[in-house]
C-alpha cells in the first residue's frame, strides 16, 4: 500500500499523480511575464551597488581613491576592504574552507576580482561612480596554467597564507595502487590517453544578484538572492556576519537557471548586505553578464591522463587516472567537504573492473576560483568523460566494436547492489537493456555499413558513431558521508492539508526551472489521492520552509522527493484514524485504495471517504485521542545515493573540406527509475543535451598569458543556439531504485554528464581508421580540420 520501487504501482489514476504528463504549474507566470526574479524586487529607498573590478590578474593594490566618485550627487558611499574590516566582513569562507577576500585587501589574485564597491541612488549612477574610483596597482607576473603554477619559480598566488610556499593545494588519491599496478603489469594490452576537460562556465540566463535589507527596528537582515541553497546560505551568512541565524532571512525567489553557478557565496552578496547594514537602506546588486562569466564559479578544468589494462579479447581489468586540477585563486570548489575531488572516484563507470587507482593534484593559479558542480554531481562529469573516452580508445586498439566491448564489461543486471573497486554502492542498473534500445533506435548496423562505404569510396563526408553508456551518482547524502560546510546533506518536506481539502507542501530544495512546483505536487497527489491542482508547492524562503541543503547534483528528487513522499504517507496514516472516526469503524479496518484515492472500511466498499472529507474532519470533528489538524514533516537522510544511467548514441557527418561536424542522429536512452512526469523529464533531457553539445563543440573559458580572460563574454564564449541543436530521439527504460520511497532516481544532469563523451567518441570514430585516438573539446571546425589534416584526411 505504501508504493515503493515497483513501477506497476504507479500507473496513473487521472488525478495528476506519478507518471502523468501534468503541464507545468509554474509556466503560467513565466510565459505571461509574471515571474518574480531578484532583479524584479524593488523596495522603497533601495540603493544600487556596482563593483569596481581589477583589470589585472595579479597586482598589489597601492592606493584606492574614491573621492571623485563620492563627490557625485547620486553616489552615497564608496566601500573598500578597510570599511569591511571595521565590521569583520573583509573576508568570507569558501565552501572548501579557504578564505576569500570580499573586497581585495592587499593583492589582486585574478582578473576582475572585487576591489571596491560604489553605492548610489540608481544603477547608472553607481556604474558612473565605479568608473571614477582610481586604483593604483603594482602589477605582478601572473600564472594561469596549473602545470606552470607548480613549477619551482612560479609566481606565488597566495603569499598571504602562512606556510604556503608554492601553488600546490592538495594531493588526493583513491583505490588500490598496488593491486592496480599489478593488473597493469600482467595485462595483455594497455592503452593511455591524455585529455583535458576544459574550463566551462555554467551560464544561467539570469546572472547572480541580491537585494539586502537590514531592518534596524527588528534587527533583522533579509536577503533576496539568487541561491540554489537558501538555508545553507543563511547558516553561512549568520556565521560570517555575526547576525544570529533567527534574525537572517534568505529568500530565493524565481531563479533563472543555476547549474551549480548559484551554489557558492560570492563577494557581491556580502557587499550588498554590508552596505545595507551600514547605510540602513535596502541595497541591490545585480551582476552583468561578463562579471558572471569572469568571476563566478567555473566548472571542470581537469587535465587528465587515463589508462586501461585489458585482456586480448577486451575484458577490462584495471583503470588508472592521474589529474591536474586548476582551482583558480582560492580553493572554492563546491562539493561535500569529505570529497576534495567530488565524486570523481566513480570513474569505473558502468563496468565491472577488478582494480582501479586515481590520483589528483590541485593547484592555485591567477584565475577566478571555482570547481562547481555544473549540472552534475561533483566531478562525476569528468569521471564519465574519462571512462567513456578510454573505452573507445581501447576498442580501437583492439579493433573491436565499441558497443561489443561495453557489453562484455558491463556490471551484469543481476549483480546489484554492486560495490565498485573504489567503494561506491550502486543501487540498481540494467546497462545492456539501455544500450540495446539505443542501438536499435540509432539503426546502428546501417550506419556502421554506411561508414565503411564512405571510407571505401573516399567520400567527401565521413561518418562517425559515438557511444556513451554512462552511470551517474546522484542524491547526496547520506548525511554522515556528505556535508556542506559541516551541515549534513539531508532534505525536507512539510505538508499541511487545509480544512477545505487542499494542501501546501513546503520543501527544503530550491527550484531553478526544473518544474518542482509540478512534480512535487504530483508525488503528494499520488500518495494522498488528491488532485494535483489542489496542491501548492513552496520553496526558497528560509522563514517558512523547513531546513534543506538545496538543489544541485540532481538531488531534489532522490532526497526532497523522498521527504515529500514520506510526509504524505505520514498524513495518510493520520487520515486513517480520522476516516475511522468519520466512518465509525475501527482504524485497523480502514484501507486506502490507490486507484480511487479513497479510504474504505474493509469488506464494505460502499463505506468510503475521500481525503477532502477527511481534511474537514481533521479540523471540524477530530477524534478525541488525536491532535486536531492534518499535517506532517519529514527530514529525509537517504540511506544511499541513486545511480541513474543511460546509453547515448551520436552519429556525426564530418566535412573533410571544412572540418564542420553535423549531427545525423542523436539518440538518448535514459533510466531514472520510476518517472514522476515524463514530459518534464523529456525537457530536462533536451536541455542537458544542448549543454553537452555546447561542452563538446563550442565552450571554453580561455586566458592569455597575462591572465586576461579572453572568453569572458557571449561573443567569445559560445553557447549553443537552436542552430546547433539537432532533433533528439529520446527513449527510456525503468529500473527503480530499491531504497527510494517511490523508486525514483534523479535525472536532471544525466544528459550533460553523459553526452560529451558520446559526441567526442563520434568525431574520433569518423577518423579512427586513419589513426586518430582523441580530439580535445571544444571540437570547433578548425580543431577538427587540423586533426583531419594531420592524418591526411583533409580535402
Ligand atoms: O535536483 P534537480 O531538480 O535539478 O534534479 P532532479 O531531481 O533530477 O529533477 C529534475 C526534474 O525532473 C524535477 O522536476 C523532477 O521532479 C523530475 N523528475 C521526474 O519527473 N522523475 C524522476 N524519476 C526524476 C526527476
GROMACS .gro file of N, CA and C in nm, residues 643-784:
model
  426
  643UNK      N    1   2.163   0.574  -0.859
  643UNK     CA    2   2.256   0.560  -0.973
  643UNK      C    3   2.179   0.553  -1.105
  644UNK      N    4   2.133   0.667  -1.154
  644UNK     CA    5   2.069   0.667  -1.286
  644UNK      C    6   2.172   0.632  -1.393
  645UNK      N    7   2.128   0.596  -1.508
  645UNK     CA    8   2.223   0.560  -1.614
  645UNK      C    9   2.156   0.581  -1.750
  646UNK      N   10   2.234   0.559  -1.855
  646UNK     CA   11   2.176   0.573  -1.987
  646UNK      C   12   2.275   0.533  -2.094
  647UNK      N   13   2.226   0.521  -2.214
  647UNK     CA   14   2.313   0.498  -2.330
  647UNK      C   15   2.277   0.600  -2.436
  648UNK      N   16   2.378   0.675  -2.477
  648UNK     CA   17   2.358   0.776  -2.580
  648UNK      C   18   2.436   0.734  -2.705
  649UNK      N   19   2.375   0.751  -2.820
  649UNK     CA   20   2.446   0.721  -2.945
  649UNK      C   21   2.435   0.843  -3.036
  650UNK      N   22   2.551   0.888  -3.078
  650UNK     CA   23   2.558   1.008  -3.162
  650UNK      C   24   2.620   0.970  -3.296
  651UNK      N   25   2.553   1.010  -3.403
  651UNK     CA   26   2.608   0.982  -3.535
  651UNK      C   27   2.635   1.116  -3.603
  652UNK      N   28   2.763   1.135  -3.639
  652UNK     CA   29   2.802   1.263  -3.699
  652UNK      C   30   2.849   1.242  -3.842
  653UNK      N   31   2.838   1.352  -3.916
  653UNK     CA   32   2.895   1.354  -4.051
  653UNK      C   33   2.998   1.467  -4.050
  654UNK      N   34   3.120   1.437  -4.093
  654UNK     CA   35   3.227   1.538  -4.088
  654UNK      C   36   3.266   1.577  -4.231
  655UNK      N   37   3.265   1.707  -4.254
  655UNK     CA   38   3.303   1.760  -4.385
  655UNK      C   39   3.456   1.768  -4.391
  656UNK      N   40   3.516   1.692  -4.483
  656UNK     CA   41   3.663   1.686  -4.488
  656UNK      C   42   3.724   1.816  -4.540
  657UNK      N   43   3.640   1.901  -4.601
  657UNK     CA   44   3.691   2.027  -4.654
  657UNK      C   45   3.693   2.137  -4.547
  658UNK      N   46   3.590   2.137  -4.459
  658UNK     CA   47   3.577   2.249  -4.363
  658UNK      C   48   3.596   2.207  -4.217
  659UNK      N   49   3.595   2.078  -4.191
  659UNK     CA   50   3.603   2.033  -4.051
  659UNK      C   51   3.472   2.049  -3.977
  660UNK      N   52   3.367   2.084  -4.049
  660UNK     CA   53   3.239   2.104  -3.983
  660UNK      C   54   3.176   1.969  -3.945
  661UNK      N   55   3.116   1.967  -3.826
  661UNK     CA   56   3.054   1.843  -3.777
  661UNK      C   57   2.902   1.862  -3.776
  662UNK      N   58   2.831   1.774  -3.844
  662UNK     CA   59   2.683   1.777  -3.844
  662UNK      C   60   2.631   1.656  -3.769
  663UNK      N   61   2.525   1.678  -3.689
  663UNK     CA   62   2.465   1.564  -3.620
  663UNK      C   63   2.362   1.498  -3.712
  664UNK      N   64   2.389   1.373  -3.749
  664UNK     CA   65   2.296   1.296  -3.831
  664UNK      C   66   2.182   1.240  -3.746
  665UNK      N   67   2.222   1.194  -3.628
  665UNK     CA   68   2.127   1.129  -3.538
  665UNK      C   69   2.176   1.147  -3.395
  666UNK      N   70   2.084   1.169  -3.305
  666UNK     CA   71   2.123   1.187  -3.165
  666UNK      C   72   2.021   1.112  -3.079
  667UNK      N   73   2.062   0.995  -3.031
  667UNK     CA   74   1.970   0.908  -2.956
  667UNK      C   75   2.009   0.908  -2.809
  668UNK      N   76   1.911   0.931  -2.722
  668UNK     CA   77   1.938   0.931  -2.578
  668UNK      C   78   1.838   0.841  -2.507
  669UNK      N   79   1.889   0.731  -2.451
  669UNK     CA   80   1.803   0.643  -2.371
  669UNK      C   81   1.844   0.660  -2.225
  670UNK      N   82   1.750   0.704  -2.143
  670UNK     CA   83   1.780   0.729  -2.002
  670UNK      C   84   1.699   0.637  -1.912
  671UNK      N   85   1.757   0.613  -1.794
  671UNK     CA   86   1.686   0.537  -1.692
  671UNK      C   87   1.700   0.610  -1.561
  672UNK      N   88   1.590   0.669  -1.512
  672UNK     CA   89   1.595   0.739  -1.383
  672UNK      C   90   1.499   0.672  -1.286
  673UNK      N   91   1.484   0.541  -1.300
  673UNK     CA   92   1.394   0.469  -1.211
  673UNK      C   93   1.251   0.507  -1.243
  674UNK      N   94   1.166   0.503  -1.141
  674UNK     CA   95   1.026   0.541  -1.163
  674UNK      C   96   1.018   0.689  -1.199
  675UNK      N   97   0.932   0.719  -1.297
  675UNK     CA   98   0.928   0.854  -1.353
  675UNK      C   99   0.808   0.929  -1.296
  676UNK      N  100   0.833   1.050  -1.250
  676UNK     CA  101   0.722   1.129  -1.195
  676UNK      C  102   0.646   1.194  -1.310
  677UNK      N  103   0.716   1.269  -1.395
  677UNK     CA  104   0.649   1.339  -1.505
  677UNK      C  105   0.730   1.322  -1.634
  678UNK      N  106   0.689   1.231  -1.720
  678UNK     CA  107   0.768   1.202  -1.840
  678UNK      C  108   0.792   1.326  -1.928
  679UNK      N  109   0.698   1.418  -1.932
  679UNK     CA  110   0.717   1.537  -2.015
  679UNK      C  111   0.828   1.625  -1.958
  680UNK      N  112   0.828   1.641  -1.826
  680UNK     CA  113   0.934   1.723  -1.763
  680UNK      C  114   1.069   1.654  -1.779
  681UNK      N  115   1.070   1.523  -1.768
  681UNK     CA  116   1.196   1.450  -1.788
  681UNK      C  117   1.248   1.475  -1.929
  682UNK      N  118   1.160   1.467  -2.027
  682UNK     CA  119   1.199   1.491  -2.166
  682UNK      C  120   1.261   1.631  -2.181
  683UNK      N  121   1.198   1.728  -2.117
  683UNK     CA  122   1.251   1.865  -2.121
  683UNK      C  123   1.389   1.873  -2.057
  684UNK      N  124   1.404   1.804  -1.943
  684UNK     CA  125   1.534   1.801  -1.877
  684UNK      C  126   1.641   1.741  -1.969
  685UNK      N  127   1.604   1.635  -2.037
  685UNK     CA  128   1.700   1.567  -2.126
  685UNK      C  129   1.737   1.660  -2.242
  686UNK      N  130   1.638   1.723  -2.303
  686UNK     CA  131   1.668   1.813  -2.415
  686UNK      C  132   1.764   1.924  -2.372
  687UNK      N  133   1.733   1.987  -2.259
  687UNK     CA  134   1.817   2.098  -2.213
  687UNK      C  135   1.959   2.052  -2.183
  688UNK      N  136   1.969   1.938  -2.116
  688UNK     CA  137   2.101   1.887  -2.079
  688UNK      C  138   2.182   1.844  -2.200
  689UNK      N  139   2.116   1.790  -2.300
  689UNK     CA  140   2.189   1.751  -2.422
  689UNK      C  141   2.241   1.876  -2.492
  690UNK      N  142   2.162   1.982  -2.492
  690UNK     CA  143   2.208   2.108  -2.554
  690UNK      C  144   2.335   2.154  -2.483
  691UNK      N  145   2.337   2.143  -2.350
  691UNK     CA  146   2.457   2.184  -2.277
  691UNK      C  147   2.574   2.090  -2.305
  692UNK      N  148   2.544   1.963  -2.327
  692UNK     CA  149   2.651   1.868  -2.364
  692UNK      C  150   2.710   1.902  -2.500
  693UNK      N  151   2.625   1.946  -2.591
  693UNK     CA  152   2.674   1.986  -2.724
  693UNK      C  153   2.759   2.113  -2.712
  694UNK      N  154   2.714   2.206  -2.628
  694UNK     CA  155   2.795   2.327  -2.603
  694UNK      C  156   2.934   2.289  -2.552
  695UNK      N  157   2.937   2.195  -2.458
  695UNK     CA  158   3.064   2.150  -2.400
  695UNK      C  159   3.154   2.089  -2.506
  696UNK      N  160   3.099   1.998  -2.583
  696UNK     CA  161   3.182   1.922  -2.676
  696UNK      C  162   3.224   2.007  -2.797
  697UNK      N  163   3.138   2.100  -2.838
  697UNK     CA  164   3.161   2.167  -2.966
  697UNK      C  165   3.206   2.313  -2.956
  698UNK      N  166   3.169   2.383  -2.846
  698UNK     CA  167   3.181   2.530  -2.852
  698UNK      C  168   3.250   2.597  -2.734
  699UNK      N  169   3.229   2.547  -2.614
  699UNK     CA  170   3.256   2.631  -2.497
  699UNK      C  171   3.394   2.608  -2.434
  700UNK      N  172   3.457   2.718  -2.394
  700UNK     CA  173   3.581   2.710  -2.315
  700UNK      C  174   3.611   2.848  -2.259
  701UNK      N  175   3.639   2.855  -2.130
  701UNK     CA  176   3.686   2.981  -2.073
  701UNK      C  177   3.836   2.984  -2.095
  702UNK      N  178   3.884   3.088  -2.165
  702UNK     CA  179   4.026   3.093  -2.200
  702UNK      C  180   4.093   3.216  -2.139
  703UNK      N  181   4.222   3.204  -2.117
  703UNK     CA  182   4.302   3.316  -2.062
  703UNK      C  183   4.425   3.334  -2.150
  704UNK      N  184   4.473   3.459  -2.162
  704UNK     CA  185   4.604   3.476  -2.225
  704UNK      C  186   4.711   3.471  -2.116
  705UNK      N  187   4.837   3.484  -2.157
  705UNK     CA  188   4.947   3.468  -2.060
  705UNK      C  189   4.947   3.573  -1.950
  706UNK      N  190   4.883   3.688  -1.977
  706UNK     CA  191   4.876   3.792  -1.874
  706UNK      C  192   4.760   3.772  -1.778
  707UNK      N  193   4.685   3.664  -1.799
  707UNK     CA  194   4.571   3.639  -1.711
  707UNK      C  195   4.445   3.711  -1.755
  708UNK      N  196   4.447   3.770  -1.876
  708UNK     CA  197   4.323   3.831  -1.927
  708UNK      C  198   4.227   3.721  -1.969
  709UNK      N  199   4.100   3.734  -1.928
  709UNK     CA  200   4.000   3.636  -1.971
  709UNK      C  201   3.968   3.668  -2.117
  710UNK      N  202   4.001   3.575  -2.205
  710UNK     CA  203   3.977   3.603  -2.348
  710UNK      C  204   3.844   3.543  -2.396
  711UNK      N  205   3.779   3.470  -2.309
  711UNK     CA  206   3.647   3.418  -2.345
  711UNK      C  207   3.543   3.466  -2.246
  712UNK      N  208   3.548   3.595  -2.209
  712UNK     CA  209   3.469   3.643  -2.097
  712UNK      C  210   3.337   3.708  -2.131
  713UNK      N  211   3.286   3.687  -2.250
  713UNK     CA  212   3.153   3.738  -2.285
  713UNK      C  213   3.092   3.644  -2.388
  714UNK      N  214   2.964   3.665  -2.418
  714UNK     CA  215   2.897   3.570  -2.509
  714UNK      C  216   2.936   3.589  -2.656
  715UNK      N  217   3.018   3.689  -2.687
  715UNK     CA  218   3.075   3.697  -2.822
  715UNK      C  219   3.188   3.596  -2.837
  716UNK      N  220   3.255   3.569  -2.724
  716UNK     CA  221   3.373   3.482  -2.729
  716UNK      C  222   3.354   3.350  -2.656
  717UNK      N  223   3.259   3.347  -2.565
  717UNK     CA  224   3.224   3.221  -2.500
  717UNK      C  225   3.096   3.174  -2.568
  718UNK      N  226   3.109   3.075  -2.654
  718UNK     CA  227   2.998   3.042  -2.744
  718UNK      C  228   2.903   2.942  -2.681
  719UNK      N  229   2.778   2.982  -2.666
  719UNK     CA  230   2.675   2.890  -2.620
  719UNK      C  231   2.602   2.834  -2.742
  720UNK      N  232   2.554   2.711  -2.732
  720UNK     CA  233   2.478   2.658  -2.846
  720UNK      C  234   2.345   2.731  -2.862
  721UNK      N  235   2.304   2.750  -2.983
  721UNK     CA  236   2.173   2.809  -3.011
  721UNK      C  237   2.089   2.702  -3.082
  722UNK      N  238   1.966   2.738  -3.118
  722UNK     CA  239   1.879   2.642  -3.188
  722UNK      C  240   1.947   2.591  -3.315
  723UNK      N  241   2.033   2.672  -3.375
  723UNK     CA  242   2.102   2.629  -3.499
  723UNK      C  243   2.193   2.509  -3.477
  724UNK      N  244   2.250   2.500  -3.358
  724UNK     CA  245   2.348   2.392  -3.334
  724UNK      C  246   2.282   2.268  -3.276
  725UNK      N  247   2.153   2.276  -3.245
  725UNK     CA  248   2.088   2.164  -3.175
  725UNK      C  249   2.010   2.078  -3.274
  726UNK      N  250   2.045   1.950  -3.282
  726UNK     CA  251   1.972   1.862  -3.374
  726UNK      C  252   1.841   1.814  -3.312
  727UNK      N  253   1.769   1.733  -3.386
  727UNK     CA  254   1.649   1.670  -3.334
  727UNK      C  255   1.692   1.553  -3.245
  728UNK      N  256   1.653   1.556  -3.119
  728UNK     CA  257   1.691   1.446  -3.030
  728UNK      C  258   1.586   1.336  -3.035
  729UNK      N  259   1.632   1.212  -3.035
  729UNK     CA  260   1.538   1.099  -3.024
  729UNK      C  261   1.560   1.039  -2.886
  730UNK      N  262   1.458   1.049  -2.801
  730UNK     CA  263   1.475   1.003  -2.663
  730UNK      C  264   1.397   0.874  -2.638
  731UNK      N  265   1.451   0.795  -2.549
  731UNK     CA  266   1.384   0.671  -2.508
  731UNK      C  267   1.415   0.647  -2.361
  732UNK      N  268   1.351   0.547  -2.304
  732UNK     CA  269   1.382   0.521  -2.163
  732UNK      C  270   1.362   0.375  -2.128
  733UNK      N  271   1.429   0.336  -2.022
  733UNK     CA  272   1.400   0.209  -1.955
  733UNK      C  273   1.370   0.247  -1.810
  734UNK      N  274   1.311   0.155  -1.734
  734UNK     CA  275   1.278   0.186  -1.594
  734UNK      C  276   1.337   0.079  -1.503
  735UNK      N  277   1.439   0.117  -1.428
  735UNK     CA  278   1.499   0.029  -1.327
  735UNK      C  279   1.491   0.104  -1.194
  736UNK      N  280   1.387   0.078  -1.115
  736UNK     CA  281   1.367   0.160  -0.994
  736UNK      C  282   1.482   0.150  -0.895
  737UNK      N  283   1.497   0.254  -0.816
  737UNK     CA  284   1.591   0.248  -0.704
  737UNK      C  285   1.523   0.169  -0.591
  738UNK      N  286   1.586   0.062  -0.543
  738UNK     CA  287   1.520  -0.019  -0.441
  738UNK      C  288   1.505   0.051  -0.306
  739UNK      N  289   1.588   0.154  -0.280
  739UNK     CA  290   1.581   0.215  -0.147
  739UNK      C  291   1.505   0.346  -0.144
  740UNK      N  292   1.463   0.398  -0.259
  740UNK     CA  293   1.393   0.526  -0.260
  740UNK      C  294   1.243   0.501  -0.239
  741UNK      N  295   1.177   0.583  -0.154
  741UNK     CA  296   1.036   0.554  -0.122
  741UNK      C  297   0.946   0.540  -0.244
  742UNK      N  298   0.973   0.611  -0.353
  742UNK     CA  299   0.890   0.592  -0.473
  742UNK      C  300   0.972   0.533  -0.588
  743UNK      N  301   1.087   0.478  -0.555
  743UNK     CA  302   1.168   0.409  -0.657
  743UNK      C  303   1.229   0.500  -0.762
  744UNK      N  304   1.236   0.631  -0.731
  744UNK     CA  305   1.286   0.726  -0.832
  744UNK      C  306   1.435   0.752  -0.813
  745UNK      N  307   1.501   0.787  -0.924
  745UNK     CA  308   1.639   0.837  -0.919
  745UNK      C  309   1.635   0.978  -0.979
  746UNK      N  310   1.743   1.053  -0.968
  746UNK     CA  311   1.747   1.186  -1.031
  746UNK      C  312   1.769   1.174  -1.181
  747UNK      N  313   1.745   1.283  -1.252
  747UNK     CA  314   1.763   1.277  -1.397
  747UNK      C  315   1.820   1.405  -1.457
  748UNK      N  316   1.805   1.518  -1.385
  748UNK     CA  317   1.832   1.648  -1.446
  748UNK      C  318   1.969   1.660  -1.510
  749UNK      N  319   2.069   1.597  -1.451
  749UNK     CA  320   2.205   1.620  -1.501
  749UNK      C  321   2.252   1.512  -1.598
  750UNK      N  322   2.179   1.399  -1.604
  750UNK     CA  323   2.228   1.286  -1.684
  750UNK      C  324   2.272   1.327  -1.825
  751UNK      N  325   2.192   1.406  -1.899
  751UNK     CA  326   2.231   1.437  -2.037
  751UNK      C  327   2.358   1.520  -2.047
  752UNK      N  328   2.381   1.611  -1.951
  752UNK     CA  329   2.502   1.694  -1.956
  752UNK      C  330   2.625   1.610  -1.921
  753UNK      N  331   2.605   1.516  -1.830
  753UNK     CA  332   2.714   1.428  -1.788
  753UNK      C  333   2.743   1.325  -1.898
  754UNK      N  334   2.638   1.269  -1.955
  754UNK     CA  335   2.656   1.154  -2.044
  754UNK      C  336   2.688   1.187  -2.189
  755UNK      N  337   2.651   1.307  -2.234
  755UNK     CA  338   2.662   1.328  -2.379
  755UNK      C  339   2.799   1.371  -2.432
  756UNK      N  340   2.880   1.451  -2.360
  756UNK     CA  341   3.007   1.491  -2.422
  756UNK      C  342   3.095   1.374  -2.470
  757UNK      N  343   3.112   1.266  -2.390
  757UNK     CA  344   3.196   1.159  -2.445
  757UNK      C  345   3.133   1.092  -2.567
  758UNK      N  346   3.000   1.086  -2.575
  758UNK     CA  347   2.937   1.025  -2.694
  758UNK      C  348   2.970   1.109  -2.818
  759UNK      N  349   2.970   1.241  -2.800
  759UNK     CA  350   2.996   1.330  -2.915
  759UNK      C  351   3.144   1.320  -2.956
  760UNK      N  352   3.234   1.326  -2.857
  760UNK     CA  353   3.377   1.316  -2.891
  760UNK      C  354   3.406   1.179  -2.951
  761UNK      N  355   3.346   1.074  -2.893
  761UNK     CA  356   3.368   0.940  -2.949
  761UNK      C  357   3.323   0.933  -3.095
  762UNK      N  358   3.215   1.004  -3.127
  762UNK     CA  359   3.166   1.002  -3.266
  762UNK      C  360   3.264   1.071  -3.359
  763UNK      N  361   3.316   1.186  -3.317
  763UNK     CA  362   3.411   1.260  -3.403
  763UNK      C  363   3.540   1.179  -3.420
  764UNK      N  364   3.588   1.121  -3.310
  764UNK     CA  365   3.710   1.038  -3.318
  764UNK      C  366   3.682   0.917  -3.410
  765UNK      N  367   3.564   0.859  -3.394
  765UNK     CA  368   3.528   0.738  -3.469
  765UNK      C  369   3.531   0.763  -3.621
  766UNK      N  370   3.499   0.885  -3.660
  766UNK     CA  371   3.500   0.917  -3.804
  766UNK      C  372   3.641   0.915  -3.859
  767UNK      N  373   3.739   0.933  -3.771
  767UNK     CA  374   3.878   0.944  -3.818
  767UNK      C  375   3.967   0.834  -3.762
  768UNK      N  376   3.910   0.742  -3.683
  768UNK     CA  377   3.997   0.644  -3.617
  768UNK      C  378   4.061   0.547  -3.716
  769UNK      N  379   3.999   0.524  -3.833
  769UNK     CA  380   4.062   0.435  -3.932
  769UNK      C  381   4.194   0.493  -3.982
  770UNK      N  382   4.212   0.627  -3.962
  770UNK     CA  383   4.339   0.689  -4.005
  770UNK      C  384   4.432   0.708  -3.885
  771UNK      N  385   4.394   0.656  -3.770
  771UNK     CA  386   4.485   0.658  -3.654
  771UNK      C  387   4.455   0.765  -3.551
  772UNK      N  388   4.343   0.836  -3.564
  772UNK     CA  389   4.310   0.939  -3.463
  772UNK      C  390   4.256   0.870  -3.337
  773UNK      N  391   4.314   0.904  -3.220
  773UNK     CA  392   4.264   0.842  -3.097
  773UNK      C  393   4.195   0.942  -3.005
  774UNK      N  394   4.215   1.072  -3.031
  774UNK     CA  395   4.150   1.170  -2.942
  774UNK      C  396   4.141   1.306  -3.012
  775UNK      N  397   4.035   1.381  -2.982
  775UNK     CA  398   4.023   1.521  -3.025
  775UNK      C  399   3.979   1.599  -2.901
  776UNK      N  400   4.051   1.708  -2.870
  776UNK     CA  401   4.016   1.786  -2.749
  776UNK      C  402   3.890   1.869  -2.773
  777UNK      N  403   3.812   1.886  -2.664
  777UNK     CA  404   3.696   1.975  -2.666
  777UNK      C  405   3.744   2.118  -2.643
  778UNK      N  406   3.676   2.219  -2.693
  778UNK     CA  407   3.562   2.213  -2.783
  778UNK      C  408   3.609   2.184  -2.925
  779UNK      N  409   3.534   2.097  -2.993
  779UNK     CA  410   3.576   2.050  -3.126
  779UNK      C  411   3.521   2.145  -3.233
  780UNK      N  412   3.575   2.265  -3.233
  780UNK     CA  413   3.535   2.365  -3.333
  780UNK      C  414   3.586   2.320  -3.470
  781UNK      N  415   3.532   2.374  -3.580
  781UNK     CA  416   3.573   2.326  -3.713
  781UNK      C  417   3.724   2.332  -3.735
  782UNK      N  418   3.791   2.436  -3.683
  782UNK     CA  419   3.936   2.444  -3.706
  782UNK      C  420   4.010   2.330  -3.636
  783UNK      N  421   3.965   2.295  -3.516
  783UNK     CA  422   4.029   2.184  -3.443
  783UNK      C  423   4.008   2.054  -3.521
  784UNK      N  424   3.887   2.032  -3.570
  784UNK     CA  425   3.857   1.907  -3.643
  784UNK      C  426   3.935   1.906  -3.775
   0.00000   0.00000   0.00000
